[in-house]
CSV table of C-alpha atoms in Angstrom, one decimal:
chain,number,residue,atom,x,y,z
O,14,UNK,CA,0.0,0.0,0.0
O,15,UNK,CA,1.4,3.4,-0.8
O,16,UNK,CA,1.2,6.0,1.6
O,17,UNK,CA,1.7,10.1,1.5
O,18,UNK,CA,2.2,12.1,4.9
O,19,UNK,CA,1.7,15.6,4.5
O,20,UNK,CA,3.7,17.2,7.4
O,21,UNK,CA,5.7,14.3,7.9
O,22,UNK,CA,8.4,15.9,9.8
O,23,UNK,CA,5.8,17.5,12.6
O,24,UNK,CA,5.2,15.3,16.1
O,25,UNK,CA,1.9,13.5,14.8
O,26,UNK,CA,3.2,13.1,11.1
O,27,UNK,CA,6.4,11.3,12.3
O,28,UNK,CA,4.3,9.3,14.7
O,29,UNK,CA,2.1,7.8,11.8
O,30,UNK,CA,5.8,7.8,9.5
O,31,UNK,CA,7.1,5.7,11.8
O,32,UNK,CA,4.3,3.6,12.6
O,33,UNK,CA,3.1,3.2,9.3
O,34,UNK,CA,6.8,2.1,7.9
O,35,UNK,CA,7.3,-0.2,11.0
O,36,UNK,CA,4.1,-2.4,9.2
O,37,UNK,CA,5.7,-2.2,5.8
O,38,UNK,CA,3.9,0.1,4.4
O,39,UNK,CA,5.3,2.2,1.0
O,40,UNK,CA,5.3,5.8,2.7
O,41,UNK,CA,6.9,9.0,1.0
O,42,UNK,CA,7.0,11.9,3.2
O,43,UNK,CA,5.4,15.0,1.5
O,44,UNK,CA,7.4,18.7,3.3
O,45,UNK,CA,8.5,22.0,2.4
O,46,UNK,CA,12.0,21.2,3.3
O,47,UNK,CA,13.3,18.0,2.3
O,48,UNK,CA,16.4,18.1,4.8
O,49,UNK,CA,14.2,17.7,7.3
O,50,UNK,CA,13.6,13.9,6.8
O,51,UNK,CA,17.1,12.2,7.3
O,52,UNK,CA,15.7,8.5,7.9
O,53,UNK,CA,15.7,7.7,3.8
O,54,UNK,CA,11.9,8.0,3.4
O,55,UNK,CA,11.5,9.4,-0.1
O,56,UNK,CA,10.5,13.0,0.0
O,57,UNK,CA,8.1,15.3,-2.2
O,58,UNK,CA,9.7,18.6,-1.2
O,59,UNK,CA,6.0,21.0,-1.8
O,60,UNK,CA,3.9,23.3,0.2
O,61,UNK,CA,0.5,21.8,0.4
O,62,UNK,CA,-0.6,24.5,-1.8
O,63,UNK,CA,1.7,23.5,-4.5
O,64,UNK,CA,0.5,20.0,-4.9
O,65,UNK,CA,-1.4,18.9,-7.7
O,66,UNK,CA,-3.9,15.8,-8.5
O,67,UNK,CA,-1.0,14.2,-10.2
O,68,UNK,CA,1.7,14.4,-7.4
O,69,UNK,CA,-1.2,12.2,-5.2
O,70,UNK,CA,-2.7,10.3,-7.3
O,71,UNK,CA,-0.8,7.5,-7.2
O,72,UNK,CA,-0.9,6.9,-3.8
O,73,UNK,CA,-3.6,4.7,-2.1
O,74,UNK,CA,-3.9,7.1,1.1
O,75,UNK,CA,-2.5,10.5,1.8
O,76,UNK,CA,-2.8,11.5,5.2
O,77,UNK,CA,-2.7,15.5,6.4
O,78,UNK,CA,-0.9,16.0,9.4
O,79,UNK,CA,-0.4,19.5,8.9
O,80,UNK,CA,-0.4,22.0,11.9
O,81,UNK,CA,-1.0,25.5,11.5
O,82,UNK,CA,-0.2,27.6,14.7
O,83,UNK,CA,0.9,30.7,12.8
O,84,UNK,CA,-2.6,31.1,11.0
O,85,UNK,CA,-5.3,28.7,12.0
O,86,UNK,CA,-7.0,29.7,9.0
O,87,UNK,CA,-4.8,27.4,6.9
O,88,UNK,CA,-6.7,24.3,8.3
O,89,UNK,CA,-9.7,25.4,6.5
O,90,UNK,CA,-7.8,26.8,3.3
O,91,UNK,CA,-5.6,23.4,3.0
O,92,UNK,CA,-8.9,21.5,3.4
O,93,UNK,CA,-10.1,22.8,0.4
O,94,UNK,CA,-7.4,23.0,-1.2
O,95,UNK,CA,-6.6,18.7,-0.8
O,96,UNK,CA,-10.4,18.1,-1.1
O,97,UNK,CA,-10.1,19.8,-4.7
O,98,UNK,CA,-7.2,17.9,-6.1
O,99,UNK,CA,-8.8,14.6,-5.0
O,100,UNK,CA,-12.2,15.2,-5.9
O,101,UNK,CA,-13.4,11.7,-8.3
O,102,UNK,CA,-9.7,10.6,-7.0
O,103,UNK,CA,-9.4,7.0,-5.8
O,104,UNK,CA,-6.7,8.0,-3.0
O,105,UNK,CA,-8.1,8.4,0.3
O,106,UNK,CA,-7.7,11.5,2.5
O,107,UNK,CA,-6.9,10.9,6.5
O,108,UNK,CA,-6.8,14.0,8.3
O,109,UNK,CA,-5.3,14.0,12.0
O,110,UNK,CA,-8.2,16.6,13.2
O,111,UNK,CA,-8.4,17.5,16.9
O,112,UNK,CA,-10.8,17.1,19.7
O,113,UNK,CA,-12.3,20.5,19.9
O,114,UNK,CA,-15.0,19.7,17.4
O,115,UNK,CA,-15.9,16.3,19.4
O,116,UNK,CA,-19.5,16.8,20.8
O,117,UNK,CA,-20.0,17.3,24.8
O,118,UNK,CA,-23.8,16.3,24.8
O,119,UNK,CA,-26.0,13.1,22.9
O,120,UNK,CA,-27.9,16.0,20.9
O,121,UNK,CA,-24.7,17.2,18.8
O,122,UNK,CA,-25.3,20.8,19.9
O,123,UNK,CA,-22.3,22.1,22.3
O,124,UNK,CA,-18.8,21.2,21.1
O,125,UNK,CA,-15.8,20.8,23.7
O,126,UNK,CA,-14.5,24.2,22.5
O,127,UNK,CA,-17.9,25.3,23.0
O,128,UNK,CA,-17.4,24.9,26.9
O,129,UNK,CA,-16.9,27.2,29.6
O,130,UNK,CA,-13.2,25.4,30.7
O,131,UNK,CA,-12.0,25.1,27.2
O,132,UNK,CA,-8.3,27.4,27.0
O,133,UNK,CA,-9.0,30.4,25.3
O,134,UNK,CA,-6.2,30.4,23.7
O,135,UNK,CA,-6.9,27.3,21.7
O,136,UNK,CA,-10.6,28.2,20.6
O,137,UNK,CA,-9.1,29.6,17.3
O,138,UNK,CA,-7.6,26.5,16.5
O,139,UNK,CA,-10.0,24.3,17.1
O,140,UNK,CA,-12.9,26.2,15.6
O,141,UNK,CA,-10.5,26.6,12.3
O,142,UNK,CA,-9.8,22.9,12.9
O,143,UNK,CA,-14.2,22.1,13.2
O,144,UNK,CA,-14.5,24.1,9.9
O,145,UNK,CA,-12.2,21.7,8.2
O,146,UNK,CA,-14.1,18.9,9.3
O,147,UNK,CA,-17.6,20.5,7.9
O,148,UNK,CA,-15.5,20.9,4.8
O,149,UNK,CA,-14.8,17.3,4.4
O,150,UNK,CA,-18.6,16.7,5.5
O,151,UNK,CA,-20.0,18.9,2.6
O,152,UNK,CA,-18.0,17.3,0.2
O,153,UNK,CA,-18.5,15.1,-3.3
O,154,UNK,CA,-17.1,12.6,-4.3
O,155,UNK,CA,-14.0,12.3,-2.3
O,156,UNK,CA,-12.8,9.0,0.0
O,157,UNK,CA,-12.2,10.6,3.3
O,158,UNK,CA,-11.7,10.0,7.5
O,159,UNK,CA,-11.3,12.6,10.0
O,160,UNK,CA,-9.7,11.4,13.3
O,161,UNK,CA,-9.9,13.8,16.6
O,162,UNK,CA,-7.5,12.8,19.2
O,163,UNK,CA,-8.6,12.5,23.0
O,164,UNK,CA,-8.7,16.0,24.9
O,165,UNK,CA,-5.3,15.4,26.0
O,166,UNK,CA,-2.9,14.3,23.0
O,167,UNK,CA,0.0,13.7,24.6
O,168,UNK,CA,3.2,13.9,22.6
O,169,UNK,CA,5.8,12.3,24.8
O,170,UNK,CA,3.0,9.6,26.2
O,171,UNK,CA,3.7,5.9,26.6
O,172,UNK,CA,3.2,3.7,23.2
O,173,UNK,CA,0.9,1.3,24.4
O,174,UNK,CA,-0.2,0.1,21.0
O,175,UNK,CA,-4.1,0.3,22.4
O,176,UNK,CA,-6.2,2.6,22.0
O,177,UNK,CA,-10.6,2.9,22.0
O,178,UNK,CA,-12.1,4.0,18.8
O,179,UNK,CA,-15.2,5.9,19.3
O,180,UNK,CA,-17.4,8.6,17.4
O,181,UNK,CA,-18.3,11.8,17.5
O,182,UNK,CA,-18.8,12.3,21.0
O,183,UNK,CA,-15.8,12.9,23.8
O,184,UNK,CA,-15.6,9.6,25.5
O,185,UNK,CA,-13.8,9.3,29.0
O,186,UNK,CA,-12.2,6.7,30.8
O,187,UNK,CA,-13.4,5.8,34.9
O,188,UNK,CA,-11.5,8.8,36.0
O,189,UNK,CA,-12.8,11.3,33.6
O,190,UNK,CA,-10.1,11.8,31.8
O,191,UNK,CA,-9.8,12.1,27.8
O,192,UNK,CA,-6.0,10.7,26.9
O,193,UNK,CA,-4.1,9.7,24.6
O,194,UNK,CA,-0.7,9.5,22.9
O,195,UNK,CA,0.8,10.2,20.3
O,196,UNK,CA,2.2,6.8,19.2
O,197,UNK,CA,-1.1,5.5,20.0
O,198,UNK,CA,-2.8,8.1,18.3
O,199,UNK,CA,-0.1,6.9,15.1
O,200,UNK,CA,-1.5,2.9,15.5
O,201,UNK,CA,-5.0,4.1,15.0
O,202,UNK,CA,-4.6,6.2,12.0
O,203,UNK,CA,-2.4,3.4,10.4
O,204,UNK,CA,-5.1,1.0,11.8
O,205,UNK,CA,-7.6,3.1,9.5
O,206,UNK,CA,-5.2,3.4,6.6
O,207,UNK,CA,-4.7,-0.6,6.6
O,208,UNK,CA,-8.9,-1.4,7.1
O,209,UNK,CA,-10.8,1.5,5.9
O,210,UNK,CA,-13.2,0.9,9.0
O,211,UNK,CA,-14.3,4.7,8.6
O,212,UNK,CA,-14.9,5.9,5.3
O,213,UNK,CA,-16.4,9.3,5.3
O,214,UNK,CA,-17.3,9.7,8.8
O,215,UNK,CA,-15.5,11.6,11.8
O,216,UNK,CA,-14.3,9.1,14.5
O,217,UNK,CA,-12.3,9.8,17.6
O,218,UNK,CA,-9.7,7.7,19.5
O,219,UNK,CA,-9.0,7.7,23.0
O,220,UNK,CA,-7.0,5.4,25.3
């Protein structure tokens, strides 16, 4: 299976990288600057902007792990931008999303950011990051799967190589706590790449 990271050299892109060549999979690593991946992955050195239908379509799966802390707008104008070159595409779109979008109630009405002890200094992001996702829900004819992390996405967390897959709801564990890592985080998206369990949906993952 061939696989594309987008953002490859960031904390969850090398995550999935690694995970995703540990199981054998083909994976070329798509950045802006090629030095950055020193492991022998090959490399397609491009701004997400500058990539075109035909430097993804031949690739079974391209996964966006693209962060944005700059401009959060860029979630929503990279979304559209990878939703247009693989419109009537075969290649599947993964998106590492985050958990700000994840509901808070069973009617689908308040989202995490939405509530009162959400950081304030995350709302852009995750609203930018919500508006991605109703990108992906209002679109035609494109393969994709959103996946939010747990409310705390740990990046120097254990690699348990579990994790719970749920929908769009935040899900706790017996303590109330919404965790997971990063490595863990990596197994489920390459879990997804490998089985297609989610096509076209939002799911979320949690330890």
């Amino acid at each position: 299976m061939k696989v594309a990271i987008l953002g490859a050299n960031g904390k969850a892109g090398s995550a999935i990288l690694k995970e995703a060549k540990k199981r054998g999979l083909e994976v070329t690593a798509i950045v802006r600057d090629a030095a950055k991946i020193t492991d022998g992955t090959p490399v397609i050195e491009k701004d997400v902007y500058g990539l075109t239908t035909d430097d993804v379509k031949g690739f079974d799966v391209l996964v966006s792990a693209l962060g944005f802390w700059g401009d959060v707008n860029e979630f929503t104008g990279s979304t559209q931008h990878l939703i247009d070159i693989l419109t009537g595409q075969k290649t599947r779109l993964l998106v590492v999303g985050g958990a700000g979008s994840l509901f808070v109630n069973p009617e689908h009405t308040v989202r995490l950011s939405e509530t009162p002890d959400f950081p304030e200094a995350f709302k852009p992001l995750a609203t930018a990051m919500g508006k991605g996702l109703d990108l992906l829900k209002g679109s035609k004819d494109i393969n994709w799967t959103y996946i939010s992390p747990a409310a705390e996405f740990d990046a120097e967390g254990a690699a348990t190589g579990k994790y719970v897959a749920a929908g769009e709801e935040l899900e706790t564990d017996k303590e109330g706590k919404s965790y997971i890592s990063y490595a863990d985080y990596a197994v489920a998206m390459v879990d997804e790449i490998e089985k297609n369990v989610h096509p076209n949906q939002r799911f979320s993952v949690h330890q």
